[in-house]
Amino acid sequence: MSKIILPKRLEKYRYIGKNTIRHDGIAKVTGKLKYAYDIYLPGMLYGRILKSPYPHARVKKIDTSEAEKMGAVVVTFKDVPRKKFNIRLVSVDEVNYKDWEVLTDHPKFVGEYIAAVAAETEELAQKALEAIKIEWEVYEPLLDPLESMTPGKPKIHDKILFGQREVEVKNNIACTKEYVEGDPDRAFKEADIVIERVFKTNRRYHMQLEPKVAVVRPEPDGGVTIWTTTQTIHNTKILVSQVFDIPMSKVNVIKLPIGGSFGSSIQTNLVVLVAVALALKARRPVRIALTREEDILDHHSYQMIFKVRVAAKKDGTIIAGELENIMDIGAHQIQAYPLLGTALGWFVSLYKWKNIRYKGIAVYTNKTPSCAFRGYGNPQVTWAVETVIDELAEKLGIDPLELRLKNYVGRGDIFWGQGPTVKSVIRSDGVPELIRKGAELIGWDKRPKPGSQKGRYRRGIGVARGFHTSGAGGPLSGEVIDYTGAIIKVNEDGTIDYITALQDHGGGTLDAHAKIIAEELGVPLKSINIVWADTRTTLYDVCTHASRGVYVGGEAARRAARIVKQKLLEYAARILGDIATPEGLRIEPDEELGQGVIYVEGSPEKRITVGEVARIAWQRNWGSIAAAVSYRSYAAPPAFTVYFVEVEVDTETGIVRPVRVVAGADIGTVVNPDLAAGQIHGGFAQGWGMATLEDLPYDPETGELMNRGFITDYKVVTAPDMPKLDDFIVIFADTEEPTGPLGAKGIGEAAKNPVAAAVANAIYNAIGVRFYELPITPEKILKALKEKGEIKE
Amino acid sequence: MVKTVVIKPKVDINKVNTHILPVDFEYYEPRTLRELVELLDKLGPSAKILAGGTDLLVQIKQRAVEPKYVVNIKKVRELDFIEDRGDYLAIGAVTRLRAIEKNSLIAEKFTALHEAVRAMAGVQIRNMATIGGNLCNASPAADTAPPLMVFDAELKIVGPGYEKVIPITQFFKGPKKTVLKYNEVLAEIRIPYPKPPTGSAFIKIARTAMDLAKVNVAVALRVDEDDYIRWIRVTLGSVAPTPVRARSVEEELIDKRFSEEIVRKASRLVVNDISPITDIRSTAEYRREVSKVIVRDALLIAYKRVRGV
Ligand SMILES: Cc1cc2nc3c(=O)[nH]c(=O)nc-3n(C[C@H](O)[C@H](O)[C@H](O)COP(=O)(O)OP(=O)(O)OC[C@H]3O[C@@H](n4cnc5c(N)ncnc54)[C@H](O)[C@@H]3O)c2cc1C
């Protein structure tokens, strides 16, 4: 069994901190839950998209007549609005770079959409697609960001939009950001020790279970109804409205369960817009489901090249930090510009550098567009910083744990994880506790000296810490949109409907909300019904991203529950009579009745069920008991994580195995212990893949992925590759976040952010070799050991 | 500004569709071996045999093959068996990997084969995939090939009006190529029982627990009471166009007295028998290095099994 250490404090709650059955659990395990892929509408056509086989080209001529003769409906770049937009709408408009089109005659990566067909069956659609003839002009691709940004290279984009303003792209540089604080030059001069390193991260694919799907039904009023894989139904609505000039009231996006995402549907996946174009032309519902092979051409992580420079005093006080960040963003901007700021945010919020210099450059290449991937640049930055901190500790002869505790950004400090426009003060901080407990459980004091071992199998222990924000709120409105909405209404029998646009990607976010509502109201968890809603019936929610689902959405739900509770108590006071003030009333759940019971404190015989109150309010025409809340948080507190990892390196094959993990997480109040621990197990698995396995190299000759889009050659770790459950301990810190719902913070991304760094540090501890390029494959390890003279013939 | 170039994509992404079988073909389900062979003879070279389909269907969806006819041989019941025939064990070509994995006789007598099958894919795939398919697909990385080669397996091939038995070492001709003619099928695999005391082992190096091999190796050996190696086979996969015998290693060790030291030395000779390449799974250099390691590891394990420790 997986081991979880929970703070005692949670015992005071009834549902919070307890493992419960998910509201959609039975539907999931019986295969009854309907995802976008399972939506079939009467009269529906199957769509297929014609994609560019070339990394950079122009369509000279396109002939769709054969496809149309087969009975297919065809759209090309000629049939869609030719305007530029950004598929992601999380940033405010003035800072949104727009370089996308629905379909294009100027594809800039292998896989970019040119045209699409819809037909009665997928087989026919496939044939029609193959019947489209195109004459191409093919250009030399730019696949390396450093080459791409060299002056004189071919232009990938010419003019793009920044907000409403047209800007020219120079040297394929998409956008930049610079920042200076204090006097870094002086600090580097005054330092006793300076470390400078160059790091290169890998390009990864999200491999979420569900490839992207869009089903679009045109409506008689000129509008559309959309079923799709998305992290944000409202931004999908807005984008479709903006691109196709349909009033927002006529675009309805239905909320569906989604099979994972990891950031790959923060943006509206382009397939939605293509399906809208087809449906409008066909005047029939159209469904497009991407195959896995199309999905892997649709979105990748950001590949980053860093130069990190750190200055410190002999006593371990850090006095300056510099980060240069060159990002390969692929052929289009999704959130390159905000990420330049956020990468800086991750950097400055890790340690108190005091004097800071940052330079971020986002570069276009003829590759699949990059988007957020669980951590949004944070796993990359943390890998680099936590490697350098480890090196610094060793050079200074200070325990790496002590060095971290001395310099980290913690309680009372200003935190701006989500970039310079999203700042707040840290109020809860479990880092010291997690470091102390983790060190004890892993046996930190007994870890070997780096490079001291001789035998074939060498074990090493590594540590790394990190964090992620809970949402992107703050006191200032800033450049990021972050607010949500919740509606709660009490049915006439006392059961409760909870309505939100906020998506649950499968992690149990909405179960957490239901628990928060039940706890706040004092009603049984099972009396709360999570409604599958749509954009028409919900308040705006920006997106489930930035680990904000529980922290932001849960607080909106709690606030709505408070209002509802107030009304319930007022009505109960009216009914019970004799009550001086409703403040003396309490609600407690009665599991047997399946109802909350309202009673007078001190006089429990004066009681009434929530159901009875609701029934009477209905029968006597008092009106609905309901609340609607739109909510923005004024903070985005960090969830801290500390990973201790023990690895074993086979020095003859270079294979690294995870032996033990002690993962500490400060997520404030733990709402769903098993699901939160599940996030940590999953975060470790993904981090392990990032550290040791995953990459997406391109074929320099053809500009295609080397794996040709087949996951046969994009491996992700599987359960047998992970440590035994008995050897994986999760510690939750004993903290409470004052701004969070019942003290809770986020977890999804924090669960992954420090993993690659901890693994790399553990490998170093085992074999005494540092790696500055991910992934650290057996091939690289063996080569390094050979160069070090460790392998004898 | 931009230079125009000529690029020849290695995959036509618009033809790949893994939701469906994006190729039209005629489909057949013969019930007997005879019917099967006659049908293949009649349909000619544009027919493809379908067993478990775990290779073939992938290739069709990827448009690497576009057969005009598909002939399902899983309905040919006479090809689905595991049979003890005294001197040798016979396995029908359409026997599922899962059945082989679960067979205790194979686990005991042909441990390397058992281990190889267990290291293949996941349970769902092993429930579909056949041993014949693994061999006839002729991937250099096919996991069942090295263990079958170390046990000197023979293959029964049936054509129109004839059958023949050939050693498995003559079966592979290159990546995706075998000696089979379009109208011939692999019908059964015969594995002679090795003389006791024999031990065998299989090791696979791959990217994850579910992957094709970067390198795989099977070994089998027999030692006499004085620890002299009297019979030995070493075979590797994924390091040459076909699975290969490491004859240099075998020759170095035969009739020598077993010791870790001598095995260590002999294992290094494996580089003379292999010609690995660099591809997306690994590098030539890495494959060469770890071949030496896993040949040695496998020999040490196999020896322990002979000695029953
Ligand atoms: C997820 C996954 C994981 C995999 N992992 C592994 C692995 O770890 N190791 C490994 O080696 N393979 C692996 N494979 C490949 C595949 O599963 C095996 O090669 C399997 O044994 C093929 O058998 P099949 O019955 O499915 O063959 P099919 O796909 O039906 O056939 C394969 C080829 O052999 C031909 N053929 C089949 N039977 C005969 C016959 N009796 N006579 C003549 N020709 C015949 C077919 O025409 C076809 O060309 C994996 C595949 C998948 C999809």
PDB file of N, CA and C in Angstrom, chain A residues 120-190:
ATOM      1  N   GLU A 120     -19.820  10.985 -44.482  1.00  0.00           N
ATOM      2  CA  GLU A 120     -20.743  10.135 -43.722  1.00  0.00           C
ATOM      3  C   GLU A 120     -20.028   9.154 -42.785  1.00  0.00           C
ATOM      4  N   THR A 121     -18.846   8.708 -43.187  1.00  0.00           N
ATOM      5  CA  THR A 121     -18.104   7.782 -42.323  1.00  0.00           C
ATOM      6  C   THR A 121     -16.653   8.254 -42.257  1.00  0.00           C
ATOM      7  N   GLU A 122     -15.959   7.754 -41.261  1.00  0.00           N
ATOM      8  CA  GLU A 122     -14.548   8.122 -41.151  1.00  0.00           C
ATOM      9  C   GLU A 122     -13.770   7.555 -42.351  1.00  0.00           C
ATOM     10  N   GLU A 123     -14.196   6.384 -42.821  1.00  0.00           N
ATOM     11  CA  GLU A 123     -13.516   5.769 -43.965  1.00  0.00           C
ATOM     12  C   GLU A 123     -13.635   6.662 -45.203  1.00  0.00           C
ATOM     13  N   LEU A 124     -14.854   7.156 -45.425  1.00  0.00           N
ATOM     14  CA  LEU A 124     -15.072   8.007 -46.597  1.00  0.00           C
ATOM     15  C   LEU A 124     -14.311   9.331 -46.430  1.00  0.00           C
ATOM     16  N   ALA A 125     -14.350   9.856 -45.229  1.00  0.00           N
ATOM     17  CA  ALA A 125     -13.621  11.109 -44.970  1.00  0.00           C
ATOM     18  C   ALA A 125     -12.132  10.907 -45.251  1.00  0.00           C
ATOM     19  N   GLN A 126     -11.613   9.759 -44.853  1.00  0.00           N
ATOM     20  CA  GLN A 126     -10.204   9.460 -45.081  1.00  0.00           C
ATOM     21  C   GLN A 126      -9.898   9.423 -46.579  1.00  0.00           C
ATOM     22  N   LYS A 127     -10.784   8.784 -47.327  1.00  0.00           N
ATOM     23  CA  LYS A 127     -10.578   8.704 -48.794  1.00  0.00           C
ATOM     24  C   LYS A 127     -10.649  10.089 -49.428  1.00  0.00           C
ATOM     25  N   ALA A 128     -11.616  10.862 -48.968  1.00  0.00           N
ATOM     26  CA  ALA A 128     -11.768  12.216 -49.524  1.00  0.00           C
ATOM     27  C   ALA A 128     -10.519  13.042 -49.232  1.00  0.00           C
ATOM     28  N   LEU A 129     -10.018  12.884 -48.038  1.00  0.00           N
ATOM     29  CA  LEU A 129      -8.810  13.621 -47.636  1.00  0.00           C
ATOM     30  C   LEU A 129      -7.653  13.283 -48.572  1.00  0.00           C
ATOM     31  N   GLU A 130      -7.532  11.993 -48.872  1.00  0.00           N
ATOM     32  CA  GLU A 130      -6.422  11.558 -49.722  1.00  0.00           C
ATOM     33  C   GLU A 130      -6.613  12.001 -51.172  1.00  0.00           C
ATOM     34  N   ALA A 131      -7.857  12.402 -51.507  1.00  0.00           N
ATOM     35  CA  ALA A 131      -8.122  12.811 -52.892  1.00  0.00           C
ATOM     36  C   ALA A 131      -7.830  14.289 -53.129  1.00  0.00           C
ATOM     37  N   ILE A 132      -7.543  15.021 -52.068  1.00  0.00           N
ATOM     38  CA  ILE A 132      -7.217  16.445 -52.245  1.00  0.00           C
ATOM     39  C   ILE A 132      -5.803  16.564 -52.802  1.00  0.00           C
ATOM     40  N   LYS A 133      -5.688  17.389 -53.846  1.00  0.00           N
ATOM     41  CA  LYS A 133      -4.362  17.537 -54.470  1.00  0.00           C
ATOM     42  C   LYS A 133      -3.793  18.909 -54.157  1.00  0.00           C
ATOM     43  N   ILE A 134      -2.535  18.909 -53.757  1.00  0.00           N
ATOM     44  CA  ILE A 134      -1.887  20.177 -53.416  1.00  0.00           C
ATOM     45  C   ILE A 134      -0.555  20.297 -54.124  1.00  0.00           C
ATOM     46  N   GLU A 135      -0.329  21.497 -54.631  1.00  0.00           N
ATOM     47  CA  GLU A 135       0.991  21.802 -55.181  1.00  0.00           C
ATOM     48  C   GLU A 135       1.712  22.670 -54.151  1.00  0.00           C
ATOM     49  N   TRP A 136       2.889  22.250 -53.762  1.00  0.00           N
ATOM     50  CA  TRP A 136       3.585  22.920 -52.655  1.00  0.00           C
ATOM     51  C   TRP A 136       4.819  23.669 -53.136  1.00  0.00           C
ATOM     52  N   GLU A 137       5.156  24.693 -52.372  1.00  0.00           N
ATOM     53  CA  GLU A 137       6.502  25.231 -52.456  1.00  0.00           C
ATOM     54  C   GLU A 137       7.101  24.991 -51.073  1.00  0.00           C
ATOM     55  N   VAL A 138       8.194  24.274 -51.028  1.00  0.00           N
ATOM     56  CA  VAL A 138       8.722  23.822 -49.733  1.00  0.00           C
ATOM     57  C   VAL A 138       9.973  24.610 -49.389  1.00  0.00           C
ATOM     58  N   TYR A 139      10.055  25.035 -48.137  1.00  0.00           N
ATOM     59  CA  TYR A 139      11.197  25.839 -47.695  1.00  0.00           C
ATOM     60  C   TYR A 139      12.069  25.070 -46.709  1.00  0.00           C
ATOM     61  N   GLU A 140      13.272  25.546 -46.627  1.00  0.00           N
ATOM     62  CA  GLU A 140      14.230  24.977 -45.678  1.00  0.00           C
ATOM     63  C   GLU A 140      13.742  25.247 -44.246  1.00  0.00           C
ATOM     64  N   PRO A 141      13.660  24.221 -43.426  1.00  0.00           N
ATOM     65  CA  PRO A 141      13.139  24.448 -42.075  1.00  0.00           C
ATOM     66  C   PRO A 141      14.210  24.914 -41.092  1.00  0.00           C
ATOM     67  N   LEU A 142      13.761  25.594 -40.060  1.00  0.00           N
ATOM     68  CA  LEU A 142      14.638  25.965 -38.943  1.00  0.00           C
ATOM     69  C   LEU A 142      14.199  25.155 -37.737  1.00  0.00           C
ATOM     70  N   LEU A 143      15.062  24.291 -37.278  1.00  0.00           N
ATOM     71  CA  LEU A 143      14.681  23.367 -36.209  1.00  0.00           C
ATOM     72  C   LEU A 143      15.412  23.647 -34.906  1.00  0.00           C
ATOM     73  N   ASP A 144      16.447  24.473 -34.983  1.00  0.00           N
ATOM     74  CA  ASP A 144      17.226  24.759 -33.782  1.00  0.00           C
ATOM     75  C   ASP A 144      17.009  26.223 -33.391  1.00  0.00           C
ATOM     76  N   PRO A 145      16.607  26.480 -32.151  1.00  0.00           N
ATOM     77  CA  PRO A 145      16.281  27.864 -31.779  1.00  0.00           C
ATOM     78  C   PRO A 145      17.467  28.811 -31.895  1.00  0.00           C
ATOM     79  N   LEU A 146      18.648  28.309 -31.560  1.00  0.00           N
ATOM     80  CA  LEU A 146      19.819  29.191 -31.604  1.00  0.00           C
ATOM     81  C   LEU A 146      20.138  29.579 -33.045  1.00  0.00           C
ATOM     82  N   GLU A 147      19.919  28.638 -33.953  1.00  0.00           N
ATOM     83  CA  GLU A 147      20.111  28.956 -35.364  1.00  0.00           C
ATOM     84  C   GLU A 147      19.000  29.882 -35.852  1.00  0.00           C
ATOM     85  N   SER A 148      17.794  29.570 -35.428  1.00  0.00           N
ATOM     86  CA  SER A 148      16.645  30.322 -35.891  1.00  0.00           C
ATOM     87  C   SER A 148      16.752  31.809 -35.554  1.00  0.00           C
ATOM     88  N   MET A 149      17.327  32.140 -34.381  1.00  0.00           N
ATOM     89  CA  MET A 149      17.396  33.537 -33.954  1.00  0.00           C
ATOM     90  C   MET A 149      18.638  34.260 -34.462  1.00  0.00           C
ATOM     91  N   THR A 150      19.450  33.538 -35.249  1.00  0.00           N
ATOM     92  CA  THR A 150      20.616  34.186 -35.848  1.00  0.00           C
ATOM     93  C   THR A 150      20.142  35.112 -36.967  1.00  0.00           C
ATOM     94  N   PRO A 151      20.618  36.342 -37.020  1.00  0.00           N
ATOM     95  CA  PRO A 151      20.190  37.257 -38.084  1.00  0.00           C
ATOM     96  C   PRO A 151      20.439  36.663 -39.471  1.00  0.00           C
ATOM     97  N   GLY A 152      19.533  36.949 -40.396  1.00  0.00           N
ATOM     98  CA  GLY A 152      19.712  36.504 -41.769  1.00  0.00           C
ATOM     99  C   GLY A 152      19.073  35.175 -42.098  1.00  0.00           C
ATOM    100  N   LYS A 153      18.461  34.555 -41.121  1.00  0.00           N
ATOM    101  CA  LYS A 153      17.811  33.268 -41.399  1.00  0.00           C
ATOM    102  C   LYS A 153      16.424  33.509 -41.996  1.00  0.00           C
ATOM    103  N   PRO A 154      15.859  32.509 -42.675  1.00  0.00           N
ATOM    104  CA  PRO A 154      14.508  32.671 -43.239  1.00  0.00           C
ATOM    105  C   PRO A 154      13.502  33.072 -42.161  1.00  0.00           C
ATOM    106  N   LYS A 155      12.534  33.854 -42.569  1.00  0.00           N
ATOM    107  CA  LYS A 155      11.495  34.294 -41.630  1.00  0.00           C
ATOM    108  C   LYS A 155      10.426  33.218 -41.499  1.00  0.00           C
ATOM    109  N   ILE A 156      10.088  32.888 -40.287  1.00  0.00           N
ATOM    110  CA  ILE A 156       8.984  31.949 -40.080  1.00  0.00           C
ATOM    111  C   ILE A 156       7.668  32.718 -40.076  1.00  0.00           C
ATOM    112  N   HIS A 157       7.622  33.814 -39.315  1.00  0.00           N
ATOM    113  CA  HIS A 157       6.464  34.718 -39.364  1.00  0.00           C
ATOM    114  C   HIS A 157       6.936  36.065 -39.869  1.00  0.00           C
ATOM    115  N   ASP A 158       6.020  36.790 -40.475  1.00  0.00           N
ATOM    116  CA  ASP A 158       6.347  38.131 -40.909  1.00  0.00           C
ATOM    117  C   ASP A 158       5.691  39.117 -39.943  1.00  0.00           C
ATOM    118  N   LYS A 159       4.383  39.355 -40.145  1.00  0.00           N
ATOM    119  CA  LYS A 159       3.673  40.269 -39.252  1.00  0.00           C
ATOM    120  C   LYS A 159       2.679  39.484 -38.396  1.00  0.00           C
ATOM    121  N   ILE A 160       2.656  39.787 -37.120  1.00  0.00           N
ATOM    122  CA  ILE A 160       1.690  39.170 -36.217  1.00  0.00           C
ATOM    123  C   ILE A 160       1.036  40.280 -35.394  1.00  0.00           C
ATOM    124  N   LEU A 161       0.049  39.913 -34.591  1.00  0.00           N
ATOM    125  CA  LEU A 161      -0.629  40.926 -33.767  1.00  0.00           C
ATOM    126  C   LEU A 161      -0.164  40.813 -32.319  1.00  0.00           C
ATOM    127  N   PHE A 162      -0.010  41.971 -31.691  1.00  0.00           N
ATOM    128  CA  PHE A 162       0.222  42.046 -30.247  1.00  0.00           C
ATOM    129  C   PHE A 162      -0.939  42.870 -29.704  1.00  0.00           C
ATOM    130  N   GLY A 163      -1.864  42.221 -29.054  1.00  0.00           N
ATOM    131  CA  GLY A 163      -3.125  42.894 -28.749  1.00  0.00           C
ATOM    132  C   GLY A 163      -3.826  43.205 -30.067  1.00  0.00           C
ATOM    133  N   GLN A 164      -4.128  44.463 -30.299  1.00  0.00           N
ATOM    134  CA  GLN A 164      -4.757  44.843 -31.569  1.00  0.00           C
ATOM    135  C   GLN A 164      -3.735  45.454 -32.523  1.00  0.00           C
ATOM    136  N   ARG A 165      -2.483  45.492 -32.113  1.00  0.00           N
ATOM    137  CA  ARG A 165      -1.442  46.181 -32.861  1.00  0.00           C
ATOM    138  C   ARG A 165      -0.655  45.189 -33.718  1.00  0.00           C
ATOM    139  N   GLU A 166      -0.343  45.603 -34.965  1.00  0.00           N
ATOM    140  CA  GLU A 166       0.464  44.724 -35.803  1.00  0.00           C
ATOM    141  C   GLU A 166       1.946  44.935 -35.490  1.00  0.00           C
ATOM    142  N   VAL A 167       2.689  43.851 -35.311  1.00  0.00           N
ATOM    143  CA  VAL A 167       4.124  43.982 -35.066  1.00  0.00           C
ATOM    144  C   VAL A 167       4.889  43.070 -36.020  1.00  0.00           C
ATOM    145  N   GLU A 168       6.123  43.484 -36.319  1.00  0.00           N
ATOM    146  CA  GLU A 168       6.940  42.683 -37.223  1.00  0.00           C
ATOM    147  C   GLU A 168       7.845  41.776 -36.391  1.00  0.00           C
ATOM    148  N   VAL A 169       7.957  40.538 -36.822  1.00  0.00           N
ATOM    149  CA  VAL A 169       8.830  39.599 -36.106  1.00  0.00           C
ATOM    150  C   VAL A 169      10.243  39.733 -36.658  1.00  0.00           C
ATOM    151  N   LYS A 170      11.211  39.979 -35.769  1.00  0.00           N
ATOM    152  CA  LYS A 170      12.596  40.116 -36.234  1.00  0.00           C
ATOM    153  C   LYS A 170      13.426  38.928 -35.763  1.00  0.00           C
ATOM    154  N   ASN A 171      14.199  38.394 -36.661  1.00  0.00           N
ATOM    155  CA  ASN A 171      15.106  37.275 -36.358  1.00  0.00           C
ATOM    156  C   ASN A 171      14.386  36.094 -35.697  1.00  0.00           C
ATOM    157  N   ASN A 172      13.136  35.922 -36.058  1.00  0.00           N
ATOM    158  CA  ASN A 172      12.328  34.821 -35.527  1.00  0.00           C
ATOM    159  C   ASN A 172      12.189  34.855 -34.007  1.00  0.00           C
ATOM    160  N   ILE A 173      12.422  36.015 -33.435  1.00  0.00           N
ATOM    161  CA  ILE A 173      12.221  36.153 -31.989  1.00  0.00           C
ATOM    162  C   ILE A 173      10.768  36.545 -31.748  1.00  0.00           C
ATOM    163  N   ALA A 174      10.067  35.668 -31.047  1.00  0.00           N
ATOM    164  CA  ALA A 174       8.635  35.853 -30.859  1.00  0.00           C
ATOM    165  C   ALA A 174       8.350  36.955 -29.855  1.00  0.00           C
ATOM    166  N   CYS A 175       9.106  36.961 -28.768  1.00  0.00           N
ATOM    167  CA  CYS A 175       8.938  37.974 -27.743  1.00  0.00           C
ATOM    168  C   CYS A 175      10.093  37.860 -26.756  1.00  0.00           C
ATOM    169  N   THR A 176      10.283  38.884 -25.960  1.00  0.00           N
ATOM    170  CA  THR A 176      11.387  38.886 -24.997  1.00  0.00           C
ATOM    171  C   THR A 176      10.927  39.518 -23.692  1.00  0.00           C
ATOM    172  N   LYS A 177      11.701  39.276 -22.658  1.00  0.00           N
ATOM    173  CA  LYS A 177      11.427  39.941 -21.383  1.00  0.00           C
ATOM    174  C   LYS A 177      12.740  40.068 -20.614  1.00  0.00           C
ATOM    175  N   GLU A 178      12.963  41.251 -20.044  1.00  0.00           N
ATOM    176  CA  GLU A 178      14.164  41.458 -19.242  1.00  0.00           C
ATOM    177  C   GLU A 178      13.785  42.033 -17.900  1.00  0.00           C
ATOM    178  N   TYR A 179      14.627  41.772 -16.910  1.00  0.00           N
ATOM    179  CA  TYR A 179      14.328  42.243 -15.569  1.00  0.00           C
ATOM    180  C   TYR A 179      15.630  42.368 -14.794  1.00  0.00           C
ATOM    181  N   VAL A 180      15.760  43.444 -14.061  1.00  0.00           N
ATOM    182  CA  VAL A 180      16.925  43.604 -13.178  1.00  0.00           C
ATOM    183  C   VAL A 180      16.438  44.111 -11.831  1.00  0.00           C
ATOM    184  N   GLU A 181      17.012  43.565 -10.775  1.00  0.00           N
ATOM    185  CA  GLU A 181      16.697  44.036  -9.431  1.00  0.00           C
ATOM    186  C   GLU A 181      18.006  44.148  -8.675  1.00  0.00           C
ATOM    187  N   GLY A 182      18.182  45.236  -7.964  1.00  0.00           N
ATOM    188  CA  GLY A 182      19.414  45.431  -7.210  1.00  0.00           C
ATOM    189  C   GLY A 182      20.590  45.702  -8.136  1.00  0.00           C
ATOM    190  N   ASP A 183      21.762  45.277  -7.726  1.00  0.00           N
ATOM    191  CA  ASP A 183      22.971  45.528  -8.510  1.00  0.00           C
ATOM    192  C   ASP A 183      23.737  44.213  -8.696  1.00  0.00           C
ATOM    193  N   PRO A 184      23.263  43.396  -9.627  1.00  0.00           N
ATOM    194  CA  PRO A 184      23.890  42.071  -9.770  1.00  0.00           C
ATOM    195  C   PRO A 184      25.378  42.136 -10.099  1.00  0.00           C
ATOM    196  N   ASP A 185      25.790  43.120 -10.888  1.00  0.00           N
ATOM    197  CA  ASP A 185      27.211  43.180 -11.260  1.00  0.00           C
ATOM    198  C   ASP A 185      28.085  43.338 -10.024  1.00  0.00           C
ATOM    199  N   ARG A 186      27.639  44.222  -9.145  1.00  0.00           N
ATOM    200  CA  ARG A 186      28.405  44.425  -7.925  1.00  0.00           C
ATOM    201  C   ARG A 186      28.416  43.160  -7.067  1.00  0.00           C
ATOM    202  N   ALA A 187      27.248  42.554  -6.948  1.00  0.00           N
ATOM    203  CA  ALA A 187      27.146  41.357  -6.117  1.00  0.00           C
ATOM    204  C   ALA A 187      28.073  40.252  -6.626  1.00  0.00           C
ATOM    205  N   PHE A 188      28.136  40.089  -7.939  1.00  0.00           N
ATOM    206  CA  PHE A 188      29.014  39.031  -8.478  1.00  0.00           C
ATOM    207  C   PHE A 188      30.473  39.350  -8.185  1.00  0.00           C
ATOM    208  N   LYS A 189      30.798  40.634  -8.139  1.00  0.00           N
ATOM    209  CA  LYS A 189      32.174  41.021  -7.807  1.00  0.00           C
ATOM    210  C   LYS A 189      32.482  40.745  -6.336  1.00  0.00           C
ATOM    211  N   GLU A 190      31.476  40.953  -5.504  1.00  0.00           N
ATOM    212  CA  GLU A 190      31.699  40.803  -4.063  1.00  0.00           C
ATOM    213  C   GLU A 190      31.573  39.362  -3.582  1.00  0.00           C
TER     214      GLU A 190
END
